[in-house]
Short mmCIF file of C-alpha atoms in Angstrom, two decimals:
data_model
loop_
_atom_site.label_atom_id
_atom_site.label_comp_id
_atom_site.label_asym_id
_atom_site.label_seq_id
_atom_site.Cartn_x
_atom_site.Cartn_y
_atom_site.Cartn_z
CA MET A 23 24.35 234.84 220.21
CA ILE A 24 24.40 235.40 216.67
CA ASN A 25 22.25 238.62 216.51
CA ILE A 26 19.57 237.47 213.37
CA THR A 27 16.42 240.03 214.07
CA ASP A 28 17.31 241.70 211.21
CA ARG A 29 16.33 238.42 208.91
CA VAL A 30 13.05 237.58 211.15
CA ARG A 31 10.91 239.76 210.19
CA ASN A 32 8.08 238.82 212.05
CA VAL A 33 8.13 240.49 215.43
CA ALA A 34 6.51 238.11 217.05
CA LEU A 35 8.60 234.85 215.83
CA ARG A 36 11.31 236.52 217.89
CA SER A 37 10.97 235.09 220.80
CA LYS A 38 10.81 231.65 219.46
CA ILE A 39 14.73 232.42 218.82
CA VAL A 40 16.61 229.89 221.18
CA SER A 41 20.08 227.89 221.25
CA ALA A 42 20.95 225.31 219.15
CA GLU A 43 20.63 223.34 222.06
CA GLU A 44 17.63 224.37 223.15
CA ALA A 45 15.94 222.78 219.37
CA ALA A 46 18.00 220.07 219.38
CA ALA A 47 16.90 218.78 222.67
CA ALA A 48 13.32 219.24 220.82
CA ILE A 49 14.24 215.87 218.90
CA LYS A 50 13.25 212.43 220.74
CA PRO A 51 15.10 208.75 219.78
CA GLY A 52 13.66 206.71 216.73
CA MET A 53 12.32 210.32 215.24
CA ASN A 54 11.72 210.65 211.48
CA ILE A 55 13.53 214.05 211.10
CA GLY A 56 13.46 215.91 207.83
CA THR A 57 16.63 218.62 206.69
CA SER A 58 16.76 220.80 203.85
CA GLY A 59 19.82 220.60 201.82
CA PHE A 60 20.60 218.80 198.28
CA THR A 61 24.71 218.70 198.27
CA PRO A 62 26.50 220.26 200.64
CA ALA A 63 24.39 223.23 199.96
CA GLY A 64 21.29 224.66 202.04
CA TYR A 65 21.76 222.17 205.18
CA PRO A 66 21.22 222.86 208.71
CA LYS A 67 24.63 222.65 210.92
CA ALA A 68 23.70 224.19 214.10
CA VAL A 69 21.40 222.14 215.28
CA PRO A 70 22.82 218.89 214.10
CA LEU A 71 25.58 219.52 215.33
CA ALA A 72 24.28 220.10 218.63
CA LEU A 73 21.63 217.28 218.45
CA ALA A 74 24.85 215.09 217.78
CA GLU A 75 27.13 215.74 221.50
CA ARG A 76 23.84 215.62 222.15
CA ILE A 77 23.99 211.98 221.22
CA LYS A 78 26.62 211.40 222.51
CA LYS A 79 26.00 211.45 226.23
CA GLU A 80 22.50 210.27 226.03
CA LYS A 81 23.40 207.20 222.80
CA PHE A 82 20.50 206.90 220.55
CA GLN A 83 19.46 206.89 216.92
CA ILE A 84 17.45 208.63 214.62
CA ASN A 85 16.38 208.47 211.34
CA LEU A 86 17.44 211.24 208.24
CA TRP A 87 15.84 212.34 205.45
CA THR A 88 17.25 214.96 203.09
CA GLY A 89 17.06 216.12 199.78
CA ALA A 90 20.13 214.38 199.14
CA SER A 91 23.39 213.99 199.93
CA VAL A 92 24.40 217.12 202.51
CA GLY A 93 28.03 218.49 204.65
CA LYS A 94 29.62 217.19 207.07
CA GLU A 95 27.84 219.37 209.92
CA LEU A 96 24.70 217.45 209.56
CA ASP A 97 25.22 213.41 208.74
CA GLY A 98 28.93 213.46 209.27
CA ALA A 99 28.60 214.67 212.70
CA LEU A 100 25.60 212.27 213.04
CA ALA A 101 26.80 209.18 211.88
CA GLU A 102 30.15 209.30 213.73
CA VAL A 103 28.44 209.67 216.98
CA GLY A 104 26.38 206.47 216.24
CA GLY A 105 22.98 208.64 215.80
CA ILE A 106 21.59 207.05 212.32
CA GLN A 107 19.23 204.73 212.50
CA LYS A 108 17.86 204.96 208.81
CA ARG A 109 19.18 206.82 206.33
CA LEU A 110 17.73 208.14 202.75
CA PRO A 111 17.53 209.06 199.73
CA TYR A 112 21.33 209.67 199.16
CA GLN A 113 24.44 210.25 200.05
CA THR A 114 28.27 210.82 200.12
CA ASN A 115 30.30 211.57 203.54
CA ASP A 116 32.51 208.62 204.38
CA ALA A 117 31.37 207.78 207.54
CA ILE A 118 27.57 207.22 206.18
CA ARG A 119 29.65 205.53 203.53
CA LYS A 120 31.05 202.89 206.21
CA GLY A 121 27.79 202.84 208.29
CA ILE A 122 26.02 201.59 205.42
CA ASN A 123 28.93 199.08 203.84
CA SER A 124 29.27 197.39 207.26
CA GLY A 125 25.56 197.29 208.59
CA ALA A 126 25.50 200.10 211.08
CA ILE A 127 23.47 202.11 208.99
CA GLN A 128 20.13 201.01 207.16
CA TYR A 129 19.98 203.39 204.06
CA VAL A 130 17.16 203.18 201.45
CA ASP A 131 18.19 204.40 197.84
CA LEU A 132 15.35 206.28 195.83
CA HIS A 133 14.58 208.49 192.92
CA LEU A 134 15.19 211.87 194.11
CA SER A 135 11.66 212.53 192.61
CA HIS A 136 9.90 209.99 195.07
CA VAL A 137 10.74 211.46 197.89
CA ALA A 138 8.65 214.44 198.94
CA GLN A 139 5.50 211.98 197.84
CA MET A 140 6.72 208.96 199.49
CA SER A 141 7.20 210.82 202.30
CA ARG A 142 4.05 212.69 202.68
CA TYR A 143 1.99 209.03 202.69
CA GLY A 144 3.66 207.75 204.82
CA PHE A 145 5.48 205.35 203.05
CA LEU A 146 8.93 205.47 204.88
CA GLY A 147 8.19 204.65 208.22
CA GLY A 148 6.19 207.29 209.56
CA LYS A 149 5.55 210.55 208.35
CA VAL A 150 8.59 213.90 208.99
CA ASP A 151 8.06 214.25 212.67
CA VAL A 152 11.10 217.13 212.94
CA ALA A 153 11.93 219.49 209.90
CA ILE A 154 15.03 221.14 210.19
CA VAL A 155 15.50 223.72 207.05
CA GLU A 156 18.36 227.08 206.09
CA ALA A 157 16.86 230.28 206.05
CA CYS A 158 18.07 233.09 204.54
CA ALA A 159 15.42 235.08 206.43
CA ILE A 160 11.62 234.96 207.78
CA THR A 161 8.87 237.17 206.18
CA GLU A 162 6.58 239.29 208.15
CA GLU A 163 4.04 236.91 207.10
CA GLY A 164 6.35 233.65 208.98
CA HIS A 165 7.58 232.25 205.38
CA ILE A 166 10.35 230.77 204.63
CA ILE A 167 13.51 232.24 202.50
CA PRO A 168 15.83 229.23 201.83
CA THR A 169 19.35 229.45 200.82
CA THR A 170 21.32 227.43 198.35
CA SER A 171 18.98 224.26 197.61
CA LEU A 172 15.09 223.76 198.09
CA GLY A 173 15.56 219.93 197.90
CA ASN A 174 12.58 218.33 199.49
CA SER A 175 12.29 221.41 202.08
CA ALA A 176 9.06 222.77 201.08
CA SER A 177 7.23 219.21 201.46
CA PHE A 178 9.32 218.67 204.67
CA VAL A 179 7.92 222.05 206.44
CA GLN A 180 4.00 221.04 205.37
CA SER A 181 3.94 217.80 207.12
CA ALA A 182 6.41 217.81 209.96
CA ASP A 183 5.29 218.58 213.22
CA ILE A 184 7.98 220.44 214.57
CA VAL A 185 9.48 223.23 212.39
CA ILE A 186 12.97 224.50 213.31
CA VAL A 187 14.37 227.48 211.02
CA GLU A 188 18.21 227.81 211.03
CA ILE A 189 19.07 231.43 210.03
CA ASN A 190 22.30 231.19 208.42
CA THR A 191 23.77 234.84 208.25
CA SER A 192 26.65 233.36 205.95
CA GLN A 193 23.97 233.17 203.20
CA PRO A 194 23.49 236.04 201.51
CA MET A 195 20.10 238.08 201.34
CA GLU A 196 20.66 238.22 197.65
CA LEU A 197 19.67 234.50 197.28
CA GLU A 198 16.04 235.72 197.89
CA GLY A 199 14.36 235.53 194.64
CA MET A 200 15.72 233.43 193.68
CA HIS A 201 13.52 230.06 194.49
CA ASP A 202 9.89 228.82 193.27
CA VAL A 203 8.27 226.85 195.85
CA TYR A 204 5.34 224.60 194.14
CA ILE A 205 4.29 221.25 196.10
CA PRO A 206 2.38 219.66 193.82
CA LEU A 207 -1.45 217.93 195.36
CA ASP A 208 -0.97 214.19 195.89
CA PRO A 209 -3.40 211.80 193.30
CA PRO A 210 -6.21 212.06 192.83
CA ASN A 211 -5.96 215.60 193.38
CA ARG A 212 -3.03 216.29 191.50
CA GLN A 213 -3.02 218.33 188.25
CA PRO A 214 -0.38 218.91 185.32
CA VAL A 215 3.30 220.60 186.57
CA PRO A 216 2.31 224.10 184.34
CA ILE A 217 5.61 224.69 183.16
CA VAL A 218 6.70 224.41 179.53
CA LYS A 219 10.37 226.17 179.46
CA ALA A 220 13.35 226.30 182.16
CA ASN A 221 12.43 229.43 182.81
CA ASP A 222 8.65 229.22 184.17
CA ARG A 223 7.66 230.49 187.56
CA ILE A 224 4.95 228.56 188.79
CA GLY A 225 4.79 229.15 192.78
CA THR A 226 6.57 231.75 195.81
CA PRO A 227 9.74 232.97 196.51
CA TYR A 228 9.61 231.32 199.68
CA ILE A 229 8.55 228.13 201.33
CA PRO A 230 5.15 228.78 202.82
CA CYS A 231 5.03 227.97 206.62
CA GLY A 232 3.13 230.58 208.73
CA PRO A 233 4.14 232.02 212.06
CA ASP A 234 1.99 229.12 214.35
CA LYS A 235 4.06 226.21 212.54
CA ILE A 236 7.36 227.57 213.73
CA THR A 237 8.94 225.92 216.58
CA TYR A 238 12.44 227.07 216.87
CA ILE A 239 14.48 229.61 215.59
CA VAL A 240 18.04 229.03 215.64
CA PRO A 241 21.11 231.48 213.87
CA CYS A 242 23.86 230.15 212.30
CA ASP A 243 27.38 231.21 210.95
CA ILE A 244 28.17 228.04 209.45
CA PRO A 245 29.35 228.30 205.40
CA ASP A 246 28.23 225.06 203.44
CA ALA A 247 31.29 222.66 203.21
CA VAL A 248 31.56 222.81 199.44
CA ARG A 249 33.73 220.08 197.55
CA PRO A 250 36.72 220.77 195.42
CA LEU A 251 35.82 219.57 191.70
CA ALA A 252 39.03 217.36 190.05
CA ALA A 253 41.13 219.11 187.46
CA ILE A 254 39.52 218.92 183.75
CA ASP A 255 41.74 215.78 182.36
CA ASP A 256 42.33 214.45 178.75
CA ASP A 257 39.54 211.78 179.74
CA ALA A 258 37.02 214.96 180.33
CA LYS A 259 38.48 216.64 177.46
CA ALA A 260 37.54 213.72 175.09
CA MET A 261 34.47 212.94 176.38
CA SER A 262 32.99 216.15 175.97
CA GLY A 263 34.61 217.17 172.42
CA HIS A 264 32.56 213.41 171.53
CA LEU A 265 29.77 214.76 173.47
CA ILE A 266 29.44 217.70 170.84
CA ASP A 267 30.20 216.24 168.32
CA PHE A 268 27.57 213.69 167.94
CA LEU A 269 24.77 216.96 169.39
CA ASN A 270 26.18 218.78 166.10
CA ASN A 271 25.22 215.83 164.11
CA GLU A 272 21.71 215.41 165.92
CA ILE A 273 21.61 219.09 164.59
CA LYS A 274 22.60 218.29 160.95
CA GLN A 275 19.91 215.73 160.95
CA GLY A 276 16.79 217.39 161.85
CA ARG A 277 16.53 215.77 165.53
CA MET A 278 17.82 218.53 168.15
CA PRO A 279 16.97 222.78 166.97
CA LYS A 280 20.98 224.53 167.34
CA ASN A 281 20.27 225.50 171.08
CA LEU A 282 19.19 221.91 171.63
CA LEU A 283 17.01 221.31 174.27
CA PRO A 284 17.11 221.75 177.80
CA LEU A 285 20.02 220.02 178.94
CA GLN A 286 20.28 217.65 182.69
CA SER A 287 23.33 217.23 184.17
CA GLY A 288 24.97 215.24 186.92
CA VAL A 289 26.65 216.08 189.86
CA GLY A 290 30.69 214.97 190.55
CA SER A 291 33.74 215.66 188.71
CA VAL A 292 33.18 213.97 185.38
CA ALA A 293 29.67 215.81 184.83
CA ASN A 294 30.27 219.25 185.45
CA ALA A 295 34.16 218.87 183.25
CA VAL A 296 32.30 217.52 180.22
CA VAL A 297 29.67 220.86 180.67
CA CYS A 298 32.39 223.36 180.53
CA GLY A 299 33.23 221.37 177.62
CA LEU A 300 30.48 222.95 176.25
CA VAL A 301 31.80 226.54 176.63
CA ASP A 302 34.24 225.94 173.65
CA SER A 303 31.37 224.52 171.21
CA PRO A 304 29.49 226.50 169.07
CA PHE A 305 25.83 226.12 170.83
CA GLN A 306 24.17 229.45 171.62
CA ASN A 307 21.43 230.43 173.75
CA LEU A 308 21.27 227.43 176.09
CA SER A 309 19.01 226.44 178.69
CA VAL A 310 19.43 223.91 181.96
CA PHE A 311 16.76 222.10 183.65
CA THR A 312 18.46 220.22 186.18
CA GLU A 313 19.00 219.12 189.87
CA VAL A 314 22.66 220.28 190.48
CA ILE A 315 24.02 223.75 189.43
CA GLN A 316 28.21 223.35 189.25
CA ASP A 317 31.26 225.47 188.04
CA GLY A 318 30.28 224.64 184.50
CA MET A 319 26.99 226.45 184.08
CA PHE A 320 28.58 229.46 185.75
CA ASP A 321 31.27 229.13 182.44
CA LEU A 322 28.31 229.01 180.60
CA ILE A 323 26.81 231.74 181.65
CA ASP A 324 29.93 234.03 182.04
CA ALA A 325 30.40 233.07 178.49
CA GLY A 326 27.57 234.80 176.77
CA LYS A 327 25.85 231.02 176.16
CA LEU A 328 23.44 229.86 178.64
CA ASP A 329 20.31 231.90 178.94
CA PHE A 330 18.59 230.28 182.29
CA ALA A 331 19.26 227.14 184.30
CA SER A 332 16.68 225.40 187.03
CA GLY A 333 17.88 223.69 189.17
CA THR A 334 16.99 222.31 192.90
CA SER A 335 20.26 223.15 194.17
CA LEU A 336 23.88 225.15 193.34
CA THR A 337 26.90 222.88 193.64
CA PRO A 338 29.74 224.90 193.26
CA SER A 339 33.50 224.17 194.74
CA PRO A 340 34.74 226.49 197.14
CA ASP A 341 36.35 229.47 194.56
CA GLY A 342 33.00 228.39 192.35
CA LEU A 343 31.07 229.41 195.19
CA LYS A 344 32.48 232.50 195.93
CA ARG A 345 32.53 233.98 192.41
CA PHE A 346 28.86 232.76 192.38
CA TYR A 347 28.65 235.19 195.91
CA ALA A 348 30.70 237.94 193.24
CA GLY A 349 28.51 238.07 190.90
CA ILE A 350 25.37 237.19 192.68
CA GLY A 351 23.62 240.64 191.14
CA GLU A 352 23.89 238.56 187.35
CA TYR A 353 23.27 234.98 188.46
CA ARG A 354 20.28 235.88 189.79
CA LYS A 355 18.97 236.64 186.66
CA LYS A 356 19.42 233.37 184.63
CA ILE A 357 19.20 231.05 187.87
CA LEU A 358 15.98 229.07 189.65
CA LEU A 359 15.54 226.89 192.36
CA ARG A 360 12.46 224.30 192.72
CA PRO A 361 11.98 221.68 195.05
CA GLN A 362 13.55 218.89 193.62
CA GLU A 363 9.83 217.34 192.96
CA ILE A 364 9.70 219.97 190.50
CA ALA A 365 13.63 219.73 189.65
CA ASN A 366 12.80 216.10 188.84
CA SER A 367 9.22 215.63 187.66
CA PRO A 368 9.47 212.56 185.20
CA GLU A 369 6.30 214.71 183.49
CA THR A 370 8.34 217.26 183.29
CA ALA A 371 11.18 216.08 181.21
CA ARG A 372 9.37 214.53 179.25
CA ARG A 373 7.68 217.41 178.24
CA LEU A 374 10.21 219.47 178.03
CA GLY A 375 12.32 216.93 175.96
CA ILE A 376 15.17 217.17 178.74
CA ILE A 377 19.32 216.13 177.09
CA ALA A 378 20.30 213.54 180.07
CA MET A 379 23.76 213.25 180.82
CA ASN A 380 24.96 211.07 183.73
CA THR A 381 27.92 208.97 184.84
CA ALA A 382 27.73 205.36 185.57
CA ILE A 383 29.94 203.24 187.74
CA GLU A 384 30.36 200.79 185.07
CA PHE A 385 27.94 199.58 182.17
CA ASP A 386 27.86 196.27 180.53
CA ILE A 387 28.29 194.96 176.84
CA PHE A 388 23.75 195.28 176.36
CA GLY A 389 23.27 198.83 177.64
CA HIS A 390 22.59 198.19 181.53
CA VAL A 391 24.11 200.60 183.82
CA ASN A 392 25.24 200.28 187.35
CA SER A 393 25.04 203.95 189.15
CA THR A 394 26.03 202.88 192.61
CA HIS A 395 27.51 199.52 193.77
CA ILE A 396 31.21 199.13 193.75
CA MET A 397 31.10 195.17 192.48
CA GLY A 398 27.93 194.71 193.19
CA SER A 399 27.64 195.12 196.62
CA LYS A 400 29.48 198.44 198.56
CA MET A 401 27.41 201.01 198.45
CA MET A 402 29.19 203.91 196.62
CA ASN A 403 26.69 207.12 196.97
CA GLY A 404 22.88 206.09 195.54
CA ILE A 405 20.99 206.15 192.54
CA GLY A 406 19.98 210.49 192.63
CA GLY A 407 18.00 211.33 190.28
CA SER A 408 19.67 210.05 187.31
CA GLY A 409 16.10 207.58 186.79
CA ASP A 410 14.27 210.36 186.87
CA PHE A 411 16.09 211.91 183.65
CA ALA A 412 17.70 209.01 182.08
CA ARG A 413 14.26 207.48 181.56
CA ASN A 414 12.52 209.99 180.52
CA GLY A 415 14.19 212.19 178.34
CA TYR A 416 14.20 213.15 174.60
CA LEU A 417 18.36 211.61 174.85
CA THR A 418 20.09 210.09 177.26
CA PHE A 419 24.09 209.84 177.73
CA PHE A 420 25.83 207.98 180.32
CA PHE A 421 29.48 208.38 180.68
CA THR A 422 32.43 206.93 182.56
CA ASN A 423 36.11 206.23 182.39
CA SER A 424 36.47 203.03 180.36
CA ILE A 425 38.82 201.53 182.45
CA ALA A 426 39.45 203.12 186.65
CA LYS A 427 42.00 201.87 188.83
CA ASN A 428 44.58 202.64 186.59
CA GLY A 429 43.50 199.92 184.39
CA ASP A 430 42.71 197.22 186.63
CA ILE A 431 39.02 197.53 186.59
CA SER A 432 36.92 197.76 182.93
CA SER A 433 34.22 199.93 183.09
CA ILE A 434 32.44 197.86 180.43
CA VAL A 435 32.18 194.81 181.40
CA PRO A 436 30.64 191.70 180.71
CA MET A 437 26.84 191.55 182.96
CA CYS A 438 26.76 194.81 185.02
CA SER A 439 27.25 193.47 188.91
CA HIS A 440 24.31 195.71 189.66
CA PHE A 441 21.52 196.78 187.58
CA ASP A 442 20.26 201.00 187.97
CA HIS A 443 19.07 202.25 184.56
CA THR A 444 18.22 199.49 182.54
CA GLU A 445 18.81 198.10 178.27
CA HIS A 446 15.66 200.21 178.01
CA ASP A 447 16.66 203.70 179.32
CA VAL A 448 19.86 204.62 178.00
CA ASP A 449 20.04 205.59 174.11
CA VAL A 450 24.13 206.99 173.93
CA PHE A 451 27.03 206.00 175.66
CA VAL A 452 30.16 207.26 176.28
CA THR A 453 33.94 207.11 177.35
CA GLU A 454 37.15 208.50 176.14
CA ARG A 455 37.63 206.07 173.45
CA GLY A 456 34.19 207.08 171.30
CA VAL A 457 30.48 206.86 171.36
CA ALA A 458 28.59 204.07 171.22
CA ASP A 459 24.90 205.06 169.18
CA VAL A 460 22.44 201.91 170.64
CA ARG A 461 18.95 203.74 169.34
CA GLY A 462 17.23 201.10 167.71
CA LEU A 463 19.51 198.81 168.17
CA SER A 464 18.90 194.69 169.44
CA PRO A 465 20.92 193.39 171.82
CA LYS A 466 23.65 191.50 170.00
CA GLU A 467 23.91 194.34 167.82
CA ARG A 468 24.83 196.79 170.81
CA ALA A 469 27.49 195.19 172.55
CA GLN A 470 29.36 195.16 169.59
CA VAL A 471 28.95 198.96 169.03
CA ILE A 472 29.69 199.45 172.96
CA ILE A 473 32.71 197.05 172.55
CA ASP A 474 34.32 198.89 169.35
CA LYS A 475 33.12 202.00 170.25
CA CYS A 476 33.64 202.66 174.09
CA ALA A 477 35.63 199.53 175.12
CA HIS A 478 39.22 200.33 176.23
CA PRO A 479 42.17 198.19 173.71
CA ASP A 480 43.12 196.20 177.04
CA TYR A 481 39.85 194.51 177.29
CA GLN A 482 37.88 194.67 173.76
CA PRO A 483 39.79 191.16 172.76
CA MET A 484 38.28 189.85 176.45
CA LEU A 485 34.51 191.55 175.62
CA GLN A 486 34.56 190.05 172.20
CA ASP A 487 35.61 187.05 173.00
CA TYR A 488 33.06 186.57 175.32
CA LEU A 489 30.22 187.97 173.52
CA ASP A 490 31.42 186.16 170.74
CA ARG A 491 31.35 182.26 173.04
CA ALA A 492 28.06 183.70 174.37
CA ILE A 493 26.21 183.53 170.83
CA LYS A 494 27.90 179.81 170.31
CA ALA A 495 26.67 178.76 173.68
CA THR A 496 23.32 180.00 173.47
CA LYS A 497 22.89 179.32 169.89
CA ASN A 498 22.66 182.28 169.01
CA ALA A 499 19.76 183.82 172.10
CA HIS A 500 18.35 187.08 171.62
CA THR A 501 20.35 188.24 174.98
CA PRO A 502 23.80 186.28 174.68
CA HIS A 503 25.42 185.46 177.98
CA ILE A 504 27.49 182.48 179.58
CA LEU A 505 26.30 182.43 183.30
CA SER A 506 28.96 180.66 184.96
CA GLU A 507 31.49 184.09 183.44
CA ALA A 508 29.14 187.22 183.74
CA LEU A 509 30.14 188.35 186.87
CA SER A 510 33.44 186.79 186.18
CA TRP A 511 35.80 189.69 185.83
CA HIS A 512 34.76 191.16 189.04
CA VAL A 513 35.32 187.74 190.72
CA ARG A 514 38.65 187.88 189.22
CA PHE A 515 39.38 191.47 190.26
CA LEU A 516 38.68 190.42 194.29
CA GLU A 517 40.36 187.56 194.12
CA THR A 518 43.28 188.91 192.05
CA GLY A 519 43.40 192.53 192.19
CA SER A 520 42.56 193.25 188.51
CA MET A 521 39.86 192.27 185.83
CA LYS A 522 42.50 191.40 183.31
CA SER A 523 42.74 187.60 182.83
CA LYS A 524 46.22 186.54 183.61
#
């Protein structure tokens, strides 16, 4: 067994160090298991792998609650043995996705800021039975020092009957002090979250727990299974350029300070590429208040452009993770991790004036956004935190390439096949083609700007034809649609493999 005694500083707790198999034996069929992890960062690995082996033999299921997506050793391993009955609130694993879209796994897609409170109130099908949390160490007082994410860990620990702590020796002790753990009281006793700038500390550098709360401690040395990011292509560079030009104009119009307002950026390659583009922008003294801190944030820190980044997870590429660990002494001065109900807090986003930048699968000509479903039915990943920021930010952007599947799909359609963000939530749409600023526009005005500025030339005539005929057919209605055709582009793709009309 890996020696972790030096990381368990409370001497009495060392008697609770057990194997992953022994800890996993405490989990019973049908239990609600709440774990650490937000993206493939800071999630437990040894106990879930042991639990998956046990499920292979005993054939039972549990309900898995996390912060967001996690790594293959957790939901991937459990899904592959049929061990998950219900999953929430966000996922990116192929085995999980297949289980969701085949009906084998029930999936609850939630706004990430809502999950902790909903779990504490029992809205999600009972309370947390077991919390499994990855940690760097346990303090002398029995508190938990997290690793590369916070997610819902603190709330799950507070609520659970059984707390299992995985001490991961692959995670550097230099992470200690990079966390700010604040758990708000629930209504009617809640107070305002006292954050007025990105670098405000309002909580503790550990998850409050205490030795009596911890049931088992398990050694682990498995590193985070972080994923590579796609290369930054010409389309991503174009979108980043459009963003920079737009923000420069906002400054000239007096609507934004020269160092902008705090930035939020969603997870993934497109979001990271857009942030990377800011390295070559004129903006200085930037701040970030977001969920995930990716490679682009490190680029901005290294370029001397980013003063501080607040998030709930470190989500770099494999090379980015090595870079972070190598430079952790400097990065830790400018990065802080918070629980996701604070990192994604609508109250805080509104107060700070967040510039919200997220990605879409598709958006329609009237300004609605689909972030989650392929062709209206197949779940991709989930809404994540995009809604937390989109509705509450000072300025809300959605980015996507204008086409997908080698041009057989238009990302701008007459009507979205699924709605995650309504026309009321979005200010600006960006594709490689250009920027559609829809602030203050009526639906028909929005439609024309989106077609002109964002749609691909292969689809612009089709979109214009649909809009013109819809206006005529509805006698100039407020939001003109030909309902028999509104989803015909998706139907055509499913039947022929292309949205293009023959």
